[in-house]
Short mmCIF file of C-alpha atoms in Angstrom, two decimals:
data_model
loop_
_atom_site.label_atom_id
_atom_site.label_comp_id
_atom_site.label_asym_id
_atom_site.label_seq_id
_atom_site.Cartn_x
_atom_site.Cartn_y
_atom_site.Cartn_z
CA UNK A 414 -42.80 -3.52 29.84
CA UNK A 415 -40.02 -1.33 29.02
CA UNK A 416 -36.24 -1.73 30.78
CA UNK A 417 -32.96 0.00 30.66
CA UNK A 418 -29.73 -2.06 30.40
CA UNK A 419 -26.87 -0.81 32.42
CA UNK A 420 -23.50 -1.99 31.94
CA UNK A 421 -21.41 -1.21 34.77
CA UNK A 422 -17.95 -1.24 35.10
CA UNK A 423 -14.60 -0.25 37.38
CA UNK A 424 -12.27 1.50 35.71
CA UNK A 425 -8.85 -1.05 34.58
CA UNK A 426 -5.88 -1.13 36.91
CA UNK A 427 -3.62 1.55 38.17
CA UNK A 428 0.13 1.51 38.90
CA UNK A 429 -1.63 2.77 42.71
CA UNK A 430 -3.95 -0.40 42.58
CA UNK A 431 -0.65 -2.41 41.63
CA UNK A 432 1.09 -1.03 44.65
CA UNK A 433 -2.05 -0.79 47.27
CA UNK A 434 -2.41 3.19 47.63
CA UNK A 435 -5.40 4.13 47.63
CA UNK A 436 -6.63 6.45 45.25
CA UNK A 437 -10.02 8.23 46.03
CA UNK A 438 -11.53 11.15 43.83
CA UNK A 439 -8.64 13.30 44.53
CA UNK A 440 -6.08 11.32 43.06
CA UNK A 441 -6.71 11.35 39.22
CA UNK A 442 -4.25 8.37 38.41
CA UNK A 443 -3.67 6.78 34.78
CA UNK A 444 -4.29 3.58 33.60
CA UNK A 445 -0.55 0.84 33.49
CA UNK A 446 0.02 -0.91 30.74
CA UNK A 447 -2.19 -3.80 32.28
CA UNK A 448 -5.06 -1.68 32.88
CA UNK A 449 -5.05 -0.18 29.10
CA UNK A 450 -4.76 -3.91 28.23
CA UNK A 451 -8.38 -4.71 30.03
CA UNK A 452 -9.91 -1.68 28.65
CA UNK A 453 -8.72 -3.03 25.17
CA UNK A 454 -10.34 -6.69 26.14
CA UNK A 455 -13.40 -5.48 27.73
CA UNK A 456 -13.75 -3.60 24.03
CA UNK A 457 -13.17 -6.52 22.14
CA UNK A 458 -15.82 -8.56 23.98
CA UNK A 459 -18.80 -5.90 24.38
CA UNK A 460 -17.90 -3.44 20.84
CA UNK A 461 -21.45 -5.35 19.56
CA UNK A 462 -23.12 -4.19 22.10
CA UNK A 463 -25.10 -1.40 20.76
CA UNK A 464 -24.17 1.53 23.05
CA UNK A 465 -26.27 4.37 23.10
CA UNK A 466 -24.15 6.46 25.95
CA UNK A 467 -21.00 6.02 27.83
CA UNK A 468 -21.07 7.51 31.42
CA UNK A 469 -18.12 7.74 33.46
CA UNK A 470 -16.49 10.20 36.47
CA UNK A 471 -14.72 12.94 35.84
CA UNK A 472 -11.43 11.10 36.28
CA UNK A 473 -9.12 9.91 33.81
CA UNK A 474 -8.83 6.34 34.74
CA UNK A 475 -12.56 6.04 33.86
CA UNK A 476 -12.48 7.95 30.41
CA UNK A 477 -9.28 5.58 29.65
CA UNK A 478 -11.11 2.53 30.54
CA UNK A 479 -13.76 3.26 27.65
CA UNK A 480 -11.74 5.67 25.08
CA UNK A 481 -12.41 2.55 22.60
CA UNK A 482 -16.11 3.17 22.61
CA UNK A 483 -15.45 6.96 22.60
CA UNK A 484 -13.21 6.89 20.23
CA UNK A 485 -15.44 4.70 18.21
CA UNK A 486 -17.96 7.61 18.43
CA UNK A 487 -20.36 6.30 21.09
CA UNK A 488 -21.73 9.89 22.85
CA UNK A 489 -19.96 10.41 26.50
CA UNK A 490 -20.83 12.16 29.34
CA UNK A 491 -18.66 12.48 33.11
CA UNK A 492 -20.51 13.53 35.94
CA UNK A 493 -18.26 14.41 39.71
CA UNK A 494 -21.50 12.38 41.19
CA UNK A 495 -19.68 9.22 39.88
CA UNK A 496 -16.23 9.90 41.24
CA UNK A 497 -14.68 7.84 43.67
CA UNK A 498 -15.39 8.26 47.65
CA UNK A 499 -12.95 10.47 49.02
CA UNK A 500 -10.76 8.91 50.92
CA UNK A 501 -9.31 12.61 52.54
CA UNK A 502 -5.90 13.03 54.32
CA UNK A 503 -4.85 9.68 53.50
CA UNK A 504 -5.14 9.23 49.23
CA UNK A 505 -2.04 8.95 47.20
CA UNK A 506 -0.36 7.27 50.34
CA UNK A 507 1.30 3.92 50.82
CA UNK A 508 -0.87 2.23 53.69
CA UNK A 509 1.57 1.91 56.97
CA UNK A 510 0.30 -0.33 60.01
CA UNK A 511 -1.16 2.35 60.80
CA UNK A 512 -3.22 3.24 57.86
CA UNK A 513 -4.34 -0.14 58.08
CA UNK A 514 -5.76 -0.19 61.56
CA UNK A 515 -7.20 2.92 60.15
CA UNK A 516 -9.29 1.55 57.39
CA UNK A 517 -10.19 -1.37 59.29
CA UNK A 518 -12.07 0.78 61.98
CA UNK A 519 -13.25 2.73 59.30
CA UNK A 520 -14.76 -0.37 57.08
CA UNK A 521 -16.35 -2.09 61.06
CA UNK A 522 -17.90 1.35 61.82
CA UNK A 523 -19.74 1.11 58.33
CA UNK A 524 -20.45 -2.21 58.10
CA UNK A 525 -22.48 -1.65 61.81
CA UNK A 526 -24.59 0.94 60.28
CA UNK A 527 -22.47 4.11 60.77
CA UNK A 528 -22.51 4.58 57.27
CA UNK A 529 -22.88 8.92 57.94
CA UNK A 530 -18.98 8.65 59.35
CA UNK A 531 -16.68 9.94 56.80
CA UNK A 532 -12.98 9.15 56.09
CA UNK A 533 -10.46 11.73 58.03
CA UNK A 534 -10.81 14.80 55.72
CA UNK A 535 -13.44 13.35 53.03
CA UNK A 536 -16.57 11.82 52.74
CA UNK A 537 -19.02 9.49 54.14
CA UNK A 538 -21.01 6.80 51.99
CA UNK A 539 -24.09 8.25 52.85
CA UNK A 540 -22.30 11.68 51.00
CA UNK A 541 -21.01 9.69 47.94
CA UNK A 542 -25.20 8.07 47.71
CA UNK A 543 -26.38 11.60 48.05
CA UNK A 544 -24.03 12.80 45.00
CA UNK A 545 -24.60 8.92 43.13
CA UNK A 546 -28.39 9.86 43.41
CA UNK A 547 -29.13 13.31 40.64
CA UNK A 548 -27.00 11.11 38.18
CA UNK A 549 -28.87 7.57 38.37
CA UNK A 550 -31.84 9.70 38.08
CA UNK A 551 -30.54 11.64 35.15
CA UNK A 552 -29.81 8.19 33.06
CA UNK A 553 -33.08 6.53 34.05
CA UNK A 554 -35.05 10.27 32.85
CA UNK A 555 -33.43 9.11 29.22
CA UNK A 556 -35.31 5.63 28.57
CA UNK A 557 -34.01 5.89 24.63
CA UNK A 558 -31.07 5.79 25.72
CA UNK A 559 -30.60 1.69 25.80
CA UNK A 560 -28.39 0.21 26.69
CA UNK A 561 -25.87 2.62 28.18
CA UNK A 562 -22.18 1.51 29.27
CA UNK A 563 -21.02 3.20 33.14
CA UNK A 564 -17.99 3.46 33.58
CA UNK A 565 -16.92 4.00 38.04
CA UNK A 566 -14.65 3.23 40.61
CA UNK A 567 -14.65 0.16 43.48
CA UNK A 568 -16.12 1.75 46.39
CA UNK A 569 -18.36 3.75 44.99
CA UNK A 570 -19.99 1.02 42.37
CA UNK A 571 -20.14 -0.75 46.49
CA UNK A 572 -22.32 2.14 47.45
CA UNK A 573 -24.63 2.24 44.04
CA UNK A 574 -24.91 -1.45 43.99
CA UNK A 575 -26.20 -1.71 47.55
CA UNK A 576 -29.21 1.82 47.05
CA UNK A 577 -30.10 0.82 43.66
CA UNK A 578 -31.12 -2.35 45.43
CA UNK A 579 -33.15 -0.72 47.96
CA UNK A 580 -30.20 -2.22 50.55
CA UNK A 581 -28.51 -0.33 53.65
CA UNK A 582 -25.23 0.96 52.19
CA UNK A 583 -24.00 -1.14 55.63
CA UNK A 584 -23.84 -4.33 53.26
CA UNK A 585 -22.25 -2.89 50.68
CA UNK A 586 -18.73 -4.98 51.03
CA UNK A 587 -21.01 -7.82 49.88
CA UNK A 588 -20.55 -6.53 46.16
CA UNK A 589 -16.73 -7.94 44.80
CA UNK A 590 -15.03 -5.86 42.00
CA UNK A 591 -12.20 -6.22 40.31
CA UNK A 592 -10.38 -4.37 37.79
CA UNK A 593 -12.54 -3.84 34.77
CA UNK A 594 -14.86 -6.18 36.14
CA UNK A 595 -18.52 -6.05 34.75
CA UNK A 596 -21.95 -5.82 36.48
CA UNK A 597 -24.86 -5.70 34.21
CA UNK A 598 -28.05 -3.89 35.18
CA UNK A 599 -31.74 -4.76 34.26
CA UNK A 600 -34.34 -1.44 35.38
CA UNK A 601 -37.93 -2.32 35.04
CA UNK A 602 -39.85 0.92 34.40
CA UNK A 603 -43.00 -0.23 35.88
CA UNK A 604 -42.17 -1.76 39.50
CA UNK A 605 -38.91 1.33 39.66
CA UNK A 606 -36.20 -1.46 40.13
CA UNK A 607 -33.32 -2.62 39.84
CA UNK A 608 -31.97 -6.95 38.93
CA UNK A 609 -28.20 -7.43 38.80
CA UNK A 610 -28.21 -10.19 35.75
CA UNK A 611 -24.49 -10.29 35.81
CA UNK A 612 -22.05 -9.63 39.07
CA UNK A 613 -18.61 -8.70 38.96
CA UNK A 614 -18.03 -10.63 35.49
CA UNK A 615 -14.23 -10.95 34.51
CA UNK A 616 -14.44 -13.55 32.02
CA UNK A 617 -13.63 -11.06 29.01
CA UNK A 618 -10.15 -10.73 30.85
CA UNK A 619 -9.40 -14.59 31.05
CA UNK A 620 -6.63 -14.43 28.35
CA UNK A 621 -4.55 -11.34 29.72
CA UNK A 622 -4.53 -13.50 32.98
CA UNK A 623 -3.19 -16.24 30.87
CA UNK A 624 -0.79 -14.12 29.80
CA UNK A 625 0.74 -13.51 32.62
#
């Protein structure tokens, strides 16, 4: 029975994170000093994991989240199809009362099914599965390639997590993430599906919490 391990991960935190702005796939923030700190723990607790390919989006944050593995000379690829949803008009600002209200219409209308509404000026989940879809495919085509490390972004790992288990993207608030957070993937070649073994796993960052 052969299966692909996927080791999926959000990128580590973000001065915008820190301050609540949201950042969408046309903000292409860098990692804080905290957030370089979790990419340096996650490292430390997966770097004997055998990596055969690191995935991530074509933003920075990502590639910074796994430059330890990259720079260790794992092979990398960054697809757009794993950028962040685009959050339109209102990315790179801080969230007013307004904002708020906003989102929280926005978030309802989804979560009742309207999942083909798209932010004011961006995209709709059902948009970000569409673009999700020709990569997923692309990594499961490569069955050598095992286990592979992802590297994405909170909403849209939301949206993956809830197609690749044959879910309405309308429940996809019921995956958590956190900041370098882990979700670890089992796909079964034979039945074409996907197990979550591991769900938004933060125990490698225990001692940087500690820390604090």
């Amino acid at each position: 029975m052969e299966q692909k391990t996927i080791y999926l991960i959000r990128h580590g935190e973000t001065d915008y994170n820190r301050q609540g702005i949201v950042q969408g796939s046309g903000v292409d923030s860098d990692l804080n000093a905290m957030g370089q700190a979790q990419a340096l723990a996650f490292h430390q607790a997966y770097q004997h994991i055998p990596f055969a390919k690191v995935y991530t989006s074509k933003l920075r944050r990502t590639m910074q989240s796994v430059r330890f593995f990259i720079d260790a000379g794992i092979p990398h690829e960054s697809y757009e199809g794993l950028n962040e949803i685009s959050w339109g008009a209102r990315e790179g600002k801080t969230p007013n009362s307004f904002d708020n209200e906003y989102y929280r219409t926005l978030i309802e209308n989804w979560a009742a099914g309207h999942t083909d509404y798209p932010t004011e000026d961006g995209e709709s989940p059902e948009q970000v599965a569409r673009r999700q879809k020709p990569v997923i495919d692309l990594i499961l085509s490569r069955p050598d390639e095992n286990p592979v490390l992802v590297c994405m972004h909170g909403r849209a790992i939301r949206i993956l997590l809830s197609w690749l288990m044959n879910e309405s993207l309308a429940t996809m608030d019921l995956y958590e993430h956190s900041n370098l957070c882990l979700y670890k993937l089992i796909y079964d070649y034979d039945t074409r599906e996907f197990t979550i073994e591991v769900s938004n796993d933060s125990t490698h960052l225990l001692a940087l919490v500690m820390h604090q």
